[in-house]
XYZ file of C-alpha atoms in Angstrom:
752
model
C 73.163 110.778 23.626
C 71.501 111.874 26.874
C 69.195 114.848 26.381
C 69.361 117.431 29.148
C 66.088 119.329 28.779
C 65.340 121.464 31.815
C 63.287 124.201 30.142
C 61.223 124.419 26.951
C 59.363 126.898 24.784
C 56.063 126.122 23.061
C 55.104 128.479 20.256
C 51.386 128.506 19.532
C 48.861 128.585 22.393
C 45.928 126.852 20.742
C 44.418 123.765 22.342
C 47.288 121.549 21.192
C 50.095 123.956 22.054
C 48.716 124.682 25.510
C 48.151 120.972 26.143
C 51.742 120.141 25.158
C 52.978 122.851 27.535
C 50.717 121.318 30.207
C 52.234 117.881 29.720
C 55.731 119.316 29.928
C 54.604 120.914 33.196
C 53.321 117.503 34.325
C 56.850 116.190 33.804
C 58.325 119.028 35.855
C 59.621 120.979 32.846
C 58.826 124.712 32.965
C 58.033 126.286 29.622
C 57.377 129.538 27.845
C 54.072 129.619 25.970
C 54.206 132.214 23.197
C 51.647 133.452 20.686
C 51.030 136.466 18.460
C 50.127 139.907 19.808
C 46.370 140.536 19.355
C 45.480 143.183 16.780
C 43.382 145.151 19.273
C 42.201 145.056 22.889
C 38.924 143.406 23.777
C 36.004 145.572 24.892
C 36.709 144.562 28.490
C 40.396 145.495 28.134
C 39.530 148.799 26.474
C 37.127 149.617 29.316
C 40.076 149.294 31.705
C 42.080 151.695 29.568
C 44.415 148.994 28.252
C 45.946 149.221 24.787
C 48.026 146.849 22.666
C 51.066 148.328 24.422
C 50.025 146.755 27.734
C 51.526 143.336 28.619
C 48.107 141.972 29.637
C 46.842 142.613 26.099
C 50.040 141.546 24.379
C 50.161 138.226 26.269
C 46.396 137.699 26.255
C 46.283 134.630 23.997
C 48.843 132.660 25.996
C 47.500 133.840 29.357
C 43.954 132.816 28.431
C 45.189 129.447 27.159
C 46.876 128.696 30.484
C 43.730 129.708 32.375
C 41.624 127.382 30.203
C 43.752 124.382 31.157
C 42.134 124.272 34.607
C 38.651 124.185 33.070
C 39.307 121.579 30.375
C 37.734 118.141 30.820
C 39.536 115.833 30.909
C 42.238 117.974 32.439
C 45.576 118.247 30.597
C 47.254 118.750 34.001
C 47.962 116.124 36.642
C 47.523 118.839 39.248
C 45.981 122.266 38.671
C 48.952 123.852 40.447
C 51.253 122.627 37.660
C 49.823 125.368 35.435
C 52.128 127.708 37.362
C 55.073 126.103 35.561
C 53.960 127.719 32.283
C 54.934 131.361 31.605
C 52.843 133.274 29.045
C 54.401 135.607 26.501
C 54.221 136.848 22.930
C 56.316 136.480 19.802
C 57.237 140.150 19.509
C 58.538 140.759 23.037
C 59.555 137.334 24.267
C 60.945 135.321 21.364
C 64.457 136.357 22.444
C 63.909 134.330 25.636
C 64.129 131.069 23.679
C 67.915 131.445 23.882
C 67.586 130.112 27.449
C 65.609 126.941 26.671
C 66.713 123.462 25.615
C 63.765 122.487 23.393
C 61.571 124.680 21.192
C 58.298 123.187 19.950
C 56.419 124.885 17.114
C 52.645 124.299 17.279
C 51.206 126.936 14.936
C 48.686 126.633 12.108
C 49.221 123.811 9.585
C 50.514 126.086 6.843
C 53.944 125.533 5.302
C 54.630 129.214 4.585
C 53.704 130.252 8.141
C 55.880 127.529 9.644
C 58.866 128.398 7.449
C 58.668 132.073 8.385
C 58.460 131.232 12.093
C 61.392 128.801 11.920
C 63.488 131.587 10.402
C 62.662 133.817 13.353
C 63.426 130.984 15.773
C 66.820 130.382 14.181
C 67.734 134.029 14.650
C 67.080 133.806 18.413
C 67.941 130.284 19.526
C 71.349 129.279 20.811
C 73.228 126.694 18.717
C 72.577 123.128 19.816
C 68.979 123.748 20.900
C 66.539 121.124 19.641
C 63.693 122.547 17.541
C 60.698 120.446 16.588
C 57.377 120.871 14.821
C 54.173 119.309 16.077
C 52.837 119.063 12.541
C 50.412 116.239 11.812
C 51.494 115.880 8.200
C 53.516 118.735 6.682
C 56.924 117.663 5.392
C 59.762 118.175 7.878
C 62.266 118.609 5.049
C 60.085 121.200 3.318
C 59.788 123.186 6.550
C 63.560 123.208 7.054
C 64.371 124.585 3.600
C 66.493 127.722 3.825
C 67.714 127.009 7.342
C 71.386 126.510 8.222
C 73.000 123.082 8.350
C 73.371 123.354 12.139
C 69.661 124.177 12.518
C 68.607 121.293 10.242
C 70.801 118.898 12.244
C 68.768 119.779 15.355
C 65.329 119.957 13.689
C 62.763 117.159 13.594
C 59.057 116.448 13.840
C 57.485 115.532 17.181
C 53.865 114.669 16.463
C 51.993 114.433 19.778
C 48.587 112.803 19.622
C 45.685 114.662 21.176
C 45.177 114.949 24.126
C 48.926 114.787 24.911
C 48.448 113.793 28.546
C 46.357 110.728 27.741
C 47.478 109.553 24.290
C 50.580 107.413 24.452
C 51.813 107.828 20.878
C 54.499 110.305 19.893
C 55.778 110.080 16.322
C 59.313 111.389 15.859
C 60.062 112.329 12.254
C 63.695 113.032 11.378
C 64.573 115.248 8.435
C 67.113 114.221 5.823
C 69.963 115.783 7.803
C 68.719 115.439 11.396
C 71.547 114.191 13.598
C 70.892 110.530 14.466
C 72.071 111.173 18.017
C 69.423 113.896 18.397
C 66.729 111.470 17.218
C 67.854 108.782 19.645
C 68.247 111.252 22.499
C 64.787 112.732 21.974
C 63.262 109.262 21.725
C 64.820 108.245 25.030
C 63.868 111.538 26.711
C 60.247 111.448 25.543
C 59.820 107.831 26.619
C 61.399 108.225 30.046
C 60.514 111.773 31.058
C 57.229 112.339 29.202
C 55.978 108.741 29.414
C 55.436 108.429 25.659
C 55.460 105.447 23.354
C 57.729 106.686 20.585
C 57.881 105.429 17.002
C 60.248 106.825 14.395
C 58.353 107.668 11.215
C 59.493 108.699 7.756
C 58.805 112.131 6.321
C 55.740 111.098 4.309
C 52.181 112.521 4.242
C 50.474 112.011 7.637
C 53.392 109.845 8.833
C 52.297 106.416 10.223
C 49.195 106.380 12.426
C 47.144 109.034 10.637
C 48.085 107.588 7.246
C 46.768 104.118 8.066
C 44.003 105.261 10.420
C 42.572 107.703 7.877
C 42.759 105.068 5.147
C 40.900 102.628 7.412
C 38.109 105.125 8.109
C 37.731 105.945 4.415
C 37.551 102.309 3.260
C 35.003 101.744 6.033
C 32.826 104.519 4.581
C 33.163 102.959 1.138
C 32.273 99.471 2.405
C 29.309 100.970 4.239
C 28.007 102.581 1.048
C 28.592 99.438 -1.026
C 26.805 97.195 1.474
C 24.004 99.538 2.510
C 24.931 99.498 6.203
C 23.729 102.005 8.789
C 25.815 104.122 11.128
C 24.919 101.879 14.085
C 25.730 98.706 12.170
C 29.169 99.948 11.172
C 29.969 101.051 14.728
C 28.798 97.693 16.101
C 31.272 95.942 13.809
C 34.241 98.338 14.049
C 34.339 98.759 17.834
C 35.348 96.235 20.521
C 34.231 93.348 18.286
C 37.292 94.123 16.129
C 39.557 95.018 19.054
C 38.974 98.742 18.524
C 37.724 101.426 20.972
C 34.029 101.761 21.835
C 33.946 104.955 19.791
C 34.371 102.707 16.714
C 34.140 104.621 13.401
C 31.481 107.306 13.588
C 31.759 108.297 17.231
C 35.483 108.686 16.568
C 34.788 110.913 13.562
C 32.389 113.011 15.642
C 35.031 113.409 18.366
C 37.794 114.292 15.908
C 35.564 116.591 13.875
C 34.695 116.050 10.234
C 36.518 119.247 9.278
C 39.715 118.028 10.920
C 39.361 114.584 9.370
C 38.802 116.058 5.909
C 41.953 118.164 6.324
C 44.009 115.085 7.243
C 42.582 113.074 4.316
C 43.181 115.947 1.872
C 46.791 116.160 3.002
C 47.408 112.680 1.571
C 45.141 113.253 -1.452
C 47.139 116.325 -2.473
C 50.517 114.624 -2.144
C 50.158 111.111 -3.604
C 50.271 110.227 -7.271
C 47.185 109.595 -9.352
C 45.792 106.116 -8.866
C 43.771 103.947 -6.526
C 45.325 105.395 -3.351
C 44.463 108.960 -4.392
C 40.871 107.939 -5.088
C 40.537 106.421 -1.616
C 41.729 109.636 0.058
C 39.228 111.856 -1.732
C 36.675 112.910 0.883
C 33.343 111.098 0.267
C 30.385 113.202 -0.810
C 28.529 112.474 2.423
C 31.293 114.173 4.446
C 31.167 117.189 2.147
C 27.368 117.363 2.505
C 27.571 117.157 6.300
C 30.297 119.816 6.425
C 28.165 122.107 4.259
C 25.351 121.794 6.813
C 27.722 122.418 9.706
C 27.213 118.889 11.054
C 30.891 118.403 11.774
C 30.668 116.442 15.011
C 30.562 116.890 18.753
C 31.917 120.446 18.764
C 28.973 121.487 16.551
C 26.419 119.546 18.593
C 25.779 116.989 15.871
C 27.531 114.825 13.328
C 26.828 111.172 12.724
C 25.203 111.232 16.165
C 23.451 113.880 18.200
C 21.945 113.995 21.667
C 18.305 115.093 21.780
C 16.437 116.074 24.943
C 12.825 114.971 25.139
C 10.070 114.513 27.748
C 11.559 111.161 28.799
C 15.093 112.550 29.021
C 17.992 112.569 26.596
C 18.370 110.066 23.788
C 21.119 109.460 21.258
C 20.042 109.700 17.634
C 22.040 108.581 14.608
C 22.085 109.937 11.078
C 20.492 108.030 8.208
C 22.904 108.773 5.369
C 20.310 108.006 2.696
C 17.753 110.549 3.936
C 20.036 112.793 6.063
C 17.487 112.540 8.882
C 18.186 111.603 12.508
C 16.401 108.794 14.343
C 16.818 107.043 17.685
C 19.825 104.739 17.638
C 19.047 101.062 17.744
C 21.030 98.146 19.122
C 22.614 95.857 16.554
C 23.075 92.130 17.051
C 24.001 89.096 14.983
C 25.645 85.702 15.322
C 29.076 87.099 14.443
C 28.797 90.014 16.860
C 27.606 87.767 19.681
C 30.462 85.358 18.985
C 32.934 88.228 19.185
C 31.415 89.508 22.446
C 31.663 86.056 23.998
C 35.293 85.545 22.981
C 38.109 86.518 25.354
C 40.959 88.679 24.151
C 41.425 90.697 20.979
C 42.806 87.800 18.943
C 39.912 85.500 19.764
C 37.345 88.269 19.217
C 38.743 89.044 15.768
C 38.824 85.360 14.803
C 35.255 84.892 16.009
C 33.963 87.933 14.114
C 35.698 87.067 10.854
C 34.970 83.351 11.173
C 31.176 83.731 11.036
C 29.227 83.868 7.781
C 26.738 86.720 8.163
C 26.773 90.177 6.551
C 28.460 91.811 9.537
C 31.290 89.316 9.371
C 31.548 90.111 5.660
C 31.797 93.840 6.416
C 34.524 93.205 8.993
C 36.484 91.114 6.492
C 36.237 93.742 3.747
C 37.552 96.476 6.039
C 40.212 94.288 7.640
C 41.715 92.968 4.415
C 41.951 96.470 2.922
C 43.776 97.821 5.991
C 46.133 94.837 6.179
C 47.057 95.105 2.511
C 47.547 98.871 2.709
C 49.747 98.550 5.782
C 51.882 95.943 4.013
C 52.028 98.127 0.897
C 53.330 101.097 2.908
C 56.043 99.188 4.781
C 59.325 100.777 3.800
C 57.619 103.990 2.737
C 56.194 105.189 6.056
C 58.319 103.052 8.413
C 60.871 100.264 8.138
C 59.510 98.126 10.941
C 56.167 96.352 11.158
C 56.531 96.689 14.926
C 56.532 100.490 14.619
C 53.423 100.396 12.419
C 51.648 98.125 14.880
C 52.663 100.244 17.858
C 51.570 103.439 16.141
C 48.065 102.059 15.587
C 47.803 100.669 19.114
C 49.151 103.792 20.823
C 47.644 106.392 18.493
C 44.231 104.851 17.700
C 43.866 102.542 20.736
C 43.631 99.385 18.630
C 44.174 96.218 20.666
C 46.144 94.676 17.790
C 48.185 96.374 15.113
C 47.650 95.426 11.442
C 50.430 92.836 11.323
C 49.478 91.378 14.704
C 45.930 91.073 13.361
C 47.170 89.306 10.231
C 49.089 86.813 12.368
C 46.034 86.282 14.599
C 43.709 85.348 11.717
C 46.259 83.235 9.844
C 48.727 84.895 7.495
C 48.983 82.246 4.765
C 45.303 81.306 4.702
C 44.043 84.877 4.545
C 46.652 85.959 1.983
C 45.434 83.137 -0.258
C 41.829 84.224 0.306
C 42.695 87.806 -0.602
C 44.303 86.726 -3.875
C 41.330 84.485 -4.669
C 39.102 87.551 -4.233
C 41.188 89.515 -6.733
C 43.227 91.563 -4.274
C 46.896 92.348 -4.961
C 49.023 90.985 -2.133
C 52.344 92.901 -1.945
C 55.263 91.026 -3.455
C 57.281 91.066 -0.259
C 54.458 89.281 1.620
C 54.325 86.572 -1.068
C 58.110 86.223 -0.947
C 57.926 85.984 2.835
C 55.399 83.149 2.601
C 57.334 81.443 -0.189
C 60.368 81.359 2.103
C 58.343 79.173 4.482
C 57.374 81.811 7.026
C 53.916 81.474 8.577
C 53.770 84.703 10.581
C 55.227 88.194 10.824
C 56.102 87.733 14.494
C 57.573 84.703 16.159
C 58.744 83.816 19.628
C 61.990 82.032 20.313
C 61.770 79.930 23.436
C 63.512 81.469 26.408
C 64.593 84.648 24.636
C 61.541 86.752 23.818
C 59.897 88.105 20.694
C 61.262 88.486 17.185
C 59.661 90.937 14.767
C 59.903 90.950 11.010
C 61.578 94.095 9.715
C 61.567 95.493 6.171
C 64.884 94.007 5.128
C 63.203 90.626 4.757
C 64.399 88.887 7.885
C 63.435 88.361 11.501
C 65.073 90.912 13.758
C 65.144 90.320 17.478
C 63.211 92.874 19.504
C 65.285 93.280 22.650
C 63.182 95.034 25.322
C 64.871 97.987 27.047
C 66.244 97.420 30.527
C 63.516 99.732 31.865
C 60.792 97.310 30.774
C 59.997 94.185 32.777
C 57.354 91.962 31.176
C 55.612 89.648 33.625
C 54.028 87.804 30.705
C 57.452 87.107 29.211
C 58.845 86.002 32.571
C 55.962 83.566 33.028
C 56.621 82.149 29.568
C 60.213 81.626 30.686
C 59.091 79.592 33.724
C 59.878 82.240 36.327
C 56.685 81.591 38.335
C 57.519 80.725 41.934
C 53.987 79.802 42.968
C 50.471 80.544 41.726
C 46.765 80.020 42.265
C 43.619 81.098 40.419
C 43.859 84.724 41.556
C 47.547 85.579 41.715
C 51.087 84.508 40.914
C 54.451 85.153 42.521
C 57.114 85.705 39.853
C 60.898 85.946 40.073
C 61.838 89.271 38.412
C 65.543 88.939 39.114
C 68.142 90.314 41.539
C 66.437 88.672 44.490
C 63.108 90.447 43.962
C 59.762 88.646 43.598
C 56.660 90.232 42.094
C 53.134 89.444 43.256
C 50.789 89.686 40.266
C 46.979 89.719 40.514
C 45.131 88.084 37.603
C 41.598 87.466 38.851
C 38.691 88.972 36.861
C 39.221 92.772 37.058
C 41.959 91.944 39.602
C 39.275 91.944 42.312
C 40.571 90.670 45.662
C 39.160 87.399 46.936
C 40.354 84.624 49.225
C 42.721 83.325 46.536
C 44.604 86.619 46.311
C 44.689 87.046 50.098
C 46.109 83.527 50.438
C 48.753 84.283 47.811
C 49.716 87.516 49.603
C 50.319 85.565 52.803
C 52.285 82.868 50.995
C 54.299 85.502 49.129
C 55.356 87.232 52.346
C 56.522 83.869 53.716
C 58.310 82.929 50.472
C 60.128 86.253 50.239
C 61.098 86.111 53.908
C 62.863 82.781 53.296
C 64.232 82.998 49.759
C 64.183 86.582 48.400
C 65.331 90.082 49.271
C 62.166 92.079 48.537
C 58.593 91.934 47.274
C 56.963 94.085 44.578
C 53.176 94.108 44.099
C 52.350 94.935 40.481
C 50.513 93.601 37.466
C 49.921 94.244 33.776
C 46.118 94.271 33.872
C 44.031 97.100 32.430
C 43.654 98.323 36.035
C 45.706 97.534 39.129
C 42.735 96.461 41.257
C 39.078 97.515 41.374
C 38.742 96.459 45.015
C 37.613 93.454 46.989
C 35.186 90.910 45.563
C 32.094 92.234 47.323
C 29.704 89.709 45.811
C 30.975 87.028 48.176
C 30.449 89.356 51.130
C 26.966 90.283 49.883
C 25.869 86.658 49.519
C 27.036 85.796 53.026
C 25.228 88.869 54.413
C 22.025 88.001 52.564
C 22.185 84.524 54.063
C 22.869 86.098 57.472
C 26.093 84.123 57.749
C 27.631 86.702 60.074
C 30.451 84.450 61.204
C 31.495 84.081 57.573
C 31.325 87.841 57.055
C 33.495 88.314 60.134
C 35.959 85.686 58.877
C 36.273 87.354 55.469
C 36.955 90.773 56.974
C 39.317 89.358 59.570
C 41.275 87.488 56.868
C 41.645 90.708 54.866
C 42.802 92.693 57.930
C 45.267 90.049 59.112
C 46.692 89.683 55.611
C 47.295 93.423 55.337
C 48.989 93.430 58.759
C 51.223 90.560 57.687
C 52.142 92.504 54.559
C 52.805 95.655 56.588
C 55.111 93.887 59.051
C 57.032 91.819 56.515
C 60.663 91.324 57.483
C 61.616 92.124 53.871
C 60.743 95.392 52.082
C 57.500 95.655 50.111
C 56.900 98.093 47.249
C 53.483 98.504 45.584
C 53.154 99.725 42.000
C 49.542 100.751 41.280
C 48.291 101.956 37.920
C 45.002 103.299 36.580
C 41.933 102.236 38.595
C 43.078 101.368 42.116
C 40.022 101.370 44.303
C 38.904 100.230 47.758
C 40.753 97.034 48.597
C 43.303 97.843 45.895
C 44.269 100.967 47.856
C 44.353 98.952 51.073
C 46.836 96.520 49.508
C 49.139 99.429 48.631
C 48.936 101.217 51.976
C 50.922 98.630 53.998
C 53.824 98.833 51.503
C 57.031 100.522 52.596
C 56.959 102.567 49.411
C 54.507 103.161 46.568
C 55.769 103.720 43.025
C 52.666 104.758 41.093
C 51.989 105.348 37.423
C 51.054 109.010 36.921
C 47.649 107.953 35.556
C 46.514 106.285 38.781
C 42.939 106.888 39.926
C 43.058 106.086 43.614
C 40.440 106.118 46.322
C 38.692 104.396 49.214
C 35.275 104.119 47.588
C 33.482 101.605 49.805
C 31.057 104.181 51.218
C 29.631 104.434 47.701
C 28.084 100.976 48.206
C 27.176 101.485 51.864
C 30.320 99.995 53.422
C 33.267 101.319 55.388
C 36.858 100.549 54.313
C 37.694 97.566 56.505
C 41.012 96.304 55.163
C 43.052 98.880 57.049
C 42.336 101.937 54.915
C 40.810 104.021 57.720
C 43.564 103.073 60.147
C 46.315 103.836 57.615
C 44.876 107.272 56.837
C 44.737 108.070 60.562
C 48.298 106.827 60.988
C 49.506 109.036 58.145
C 48.047 112.061 59.890
C 49.956 111.076 63.028
C 53.251 110.653 61.175
C 52.787 113.904 59.267
C 51.894 115.816 62.459
C 54.036 114.313 65.245
C 53.800 117.359 67.547
C 50.980 116.671 70.063
C 50.218 120.394 70.060
C 49.080 120.264 66.436
C 45.294 120.040 66.089
C 44.466 116.982 63.995
C 40.808 117.902 63.553
C 41.123 119.904 60.276
C 43.254 117.142 58.763
C 40.841 114.411 59.863
C 37.931 116.431 58.494
C 39.529 116.169 55.037
C 40.103 112.422 55.432
C 36.484 111.991 56.520
C 35.258 113.909 53.471
C 37.488 111.987 51.065
C 36.379 108.592 52.354
C 32.801 109.667 53.032
C 32.310 110.981 49.496
C 34.229 108.074 47.888
C 36.703 110.606 46.471
C 38.910 109.208 43.683
C 42.053 111.011 42.600
C 42.334 112.250 39.024
C 46.030 111.334 38.879
C 48.781 110.014 41.122
C 49.788 113.613 41.861
C 46.211 114.314 42.893
C 46.338 111.230 45.141
C 49.400 112.689 46.830
C 47.557 116.002 47.297
C 44.615 114.149 48.852
C 46.917 112.425 51.331
C 46.617 108.918 49.914
C 50.350 108.873 49.094
C 53.207 109.860 51.375
C 55.763 112.508 50.376
C 58.315 109.709 49.929
C 56.139 107.778 47.457
C 57.253 108.125 43.827
C 55.410 108.713 40.558
C 56.446 107.318 37.161
C 55.321 108.826 33.845
C 55.822 105.756 31.636
C 53.694 102.722 32.575
C 56.104 100.411 30.736
C 58.815 101.411 33.237
C 56.652 100.979 36.347
C 57.684 97.477 37.460
C 61.347 98.203 36.786
C 61.184 101.370 38.907
C 59.355 99.510 41.693
C 62.056 96.846 41.646
C 64.755 99.540 41.862
C 62.942 101.101 44.837
C 62.801 97.721 46.593
C 66.531 97.119 46.056
C 67.326 100.600 47.397
C 65.467 99.707 50.597
C 67.494 96.495 50.845
C 70.782 98.346 50.286
C 69.856 100.933 52.931
C 69.639 98.173 55.566
C 65.898 97.582 55.777
C 64.397 97.072 59.231
C 61.049 95.389 59.842
C 58.346 97.983 60.696
C 57.123 98.004 64.274
C 53.573 98.846 65.413
C 53.038 102.595 65.776
C 50.806 104.543 68.097
C 48.052 106.534 66.393
C 46.819 109.881 67.657
C 43.029 110.079 67.739
C 40.567 112.934 67.753
C 38.300 111.166 70.282
C 34.671 111.786 71.179
C 34.822 115.525 70.574
C 36.380 115.012 67.160
C 33.769 112.395 66.320
C 31.038 114.893 67.169
C 32.563 117.408 64.755
C 32.621 114.817 61.964
C 29.024 113.806 62.599
C 27.958 117.442 62.690
C 29.490 117.932 59.248
C 27.622 114.886 57.944
C 24.364 116.156 59.452
C 24.845 119.513 57.686
C 25.294 117.707 54.374
C 22.137 115.684 55.015
C 20.106 118.721 55.966
C 21.372 120.485 52.851
C 20.089 117.637 50.676
C 23.534 116.423 49.616
C 23.326 112.947 51.195
C 20.517 110.547 52.055
C 19.440 109.272 55.449
C 21.258 106.004 54.827
C 24.381 107.919 53.809
C 24.120 109.748 57.133
C 23.972 106.425 58.972
C 27.112 105.158 57.217
C 28.855 108.506 57.821
C 28.196 108.141 61.553
C 29.819 104.709 61.574
C 32.777 106.067 59.582
C 33.171 108.936 62.061
C 33.237 106.434 64.920
C 35.997 104.373 63.253
C 38.151 107.374 62.330
C 37.792 109.038 65.757
């Protein structure tokens, strides 16, 4: 079923509701944002003579929420202008308008009675067939739908966005007992493609998947901490990147979430599970109750497990001693196991290194890990049928590098299960049966076909990737590499399209990548129809490898410096004038030379979360791989009439490059002029390479013609003087240094 959602309504304008409306706006979906009518006007409203009969008062909560979006950091909006796609209203005057929307999302207080009453009002106003969902983080979907009609229940489900919705990939979809399966599948497809989400289908159980396991993991960590006498810093040192988890680890995460919020989530499970060991685990520890009583609930209160203290020497981070409830300066933690984990490459190797050592920190990591693995296995079938969905939920919702079952495979399923039993732990029967059947892992790869995942029914089930997902890693495993060197590979991605992948450290551009670009252009010219430039690294490209340039400059090897720059420029020109179409697909950090690799492409298909900028001036250099020239050319193409004054446009380019301006999204990059109007933006990063390939094939089908050199309009000596005058004003105002002024003068010369 294809979902046709062109307009939505979000009911509840708190931080989460407003942020969901913002992300719908990011996806080009206008929405109503409705909330209750305030009981009385504010003093400021009353001073203007406004009463609760005035629309400004009646819509105040939603109007204020939309206004706050522009001030929130990080911003929920890709572009501040997108806030105009949200229309404020109130539940008394505007609920009737939901008859015109295709999706209604309830985001009110986590109270079953309140939600039931609201859903009754929604049913009275909505048109039949409209999807209604609740953004609850743990209240039963079936309990909410009690008393509603069969048609309503068929179109009702949970859609649990993780906060903040723009940045967190996970969306849990929770069907009710009678939710139409086609609605579930249609919403899953829509939210993946249009909203860019990673969707898992969860069962209607307390806290669903990610919060159920994540909360359990945090609580057993607190227990292990108390049992072993560990400090806040020690626990965070173990439960962060050393275990393949975010830098916020355990206690910084709790401070960010808020201890009050965490306690609410834990209590939700505590209240709903039967008496026994699980219930005991979900009872909030006394230390959390003590901290809440003092108001030390985390970052929003100014202190929690950590607090920032300003002193004569500047700010310092202090951590809480849970035995004395006093704060002291945080100290760095180190040990053999932690150093081994830091030195290891990749999440699997880090986890093996940490758990393979024999010190107390390794012991803490093992205690936490085994509890989470066993609990995840215990809950399979109850919270989700697929181990893949559990793993994805933890990776997308809690930013773990490995899900629980991937972790178990990484450290050795059979060996660690035997160790757990030897230590008196109860390994779930299905895991023992799985091992007894001769299986050595939960996941396996079949040569030439892809990945198989174990699913609850006790068998391997093939995970067939959607057509929209192209995995370069999988293609390389299937021997689709055309050519490669230490910095890059050219991969056959099918249908006559080759993909150039960077894989140097941080994808920084050096001679190896430049060589591979040149070879790729030649290879595609002879044997392929088009070239895509994309990769699956954490960031697309952080720029050129400047260390090589620095060393040559320090040695005063100016001929070598000239050769390096010339090689970069000539390579970009070769890419620009390829006889076959080139499409670049940047994502996340795309800086300096990374931008200059994208600019020669015939089309850019960018992930929405692309942070794009020519930042070389920040280290005292000028973009020299074609970035300045391409920006000047874009001004020419956008303003072909010679009568148009280019100076104001070039002033903006000069400021962007001169201040090393980086976009806050791909839409922001388009606003800044880094992207052309024809360049496209994709919401789901998993679809990026597929969409870039489609763009390349469209260029082929349209009868691609090799680009010819273009003339560039210049602003000349007078324009250069204007740019330099602007830089001088910034210097005299104390905004830039004397050296910055020198570099700005050189930049003005190049641009003019």
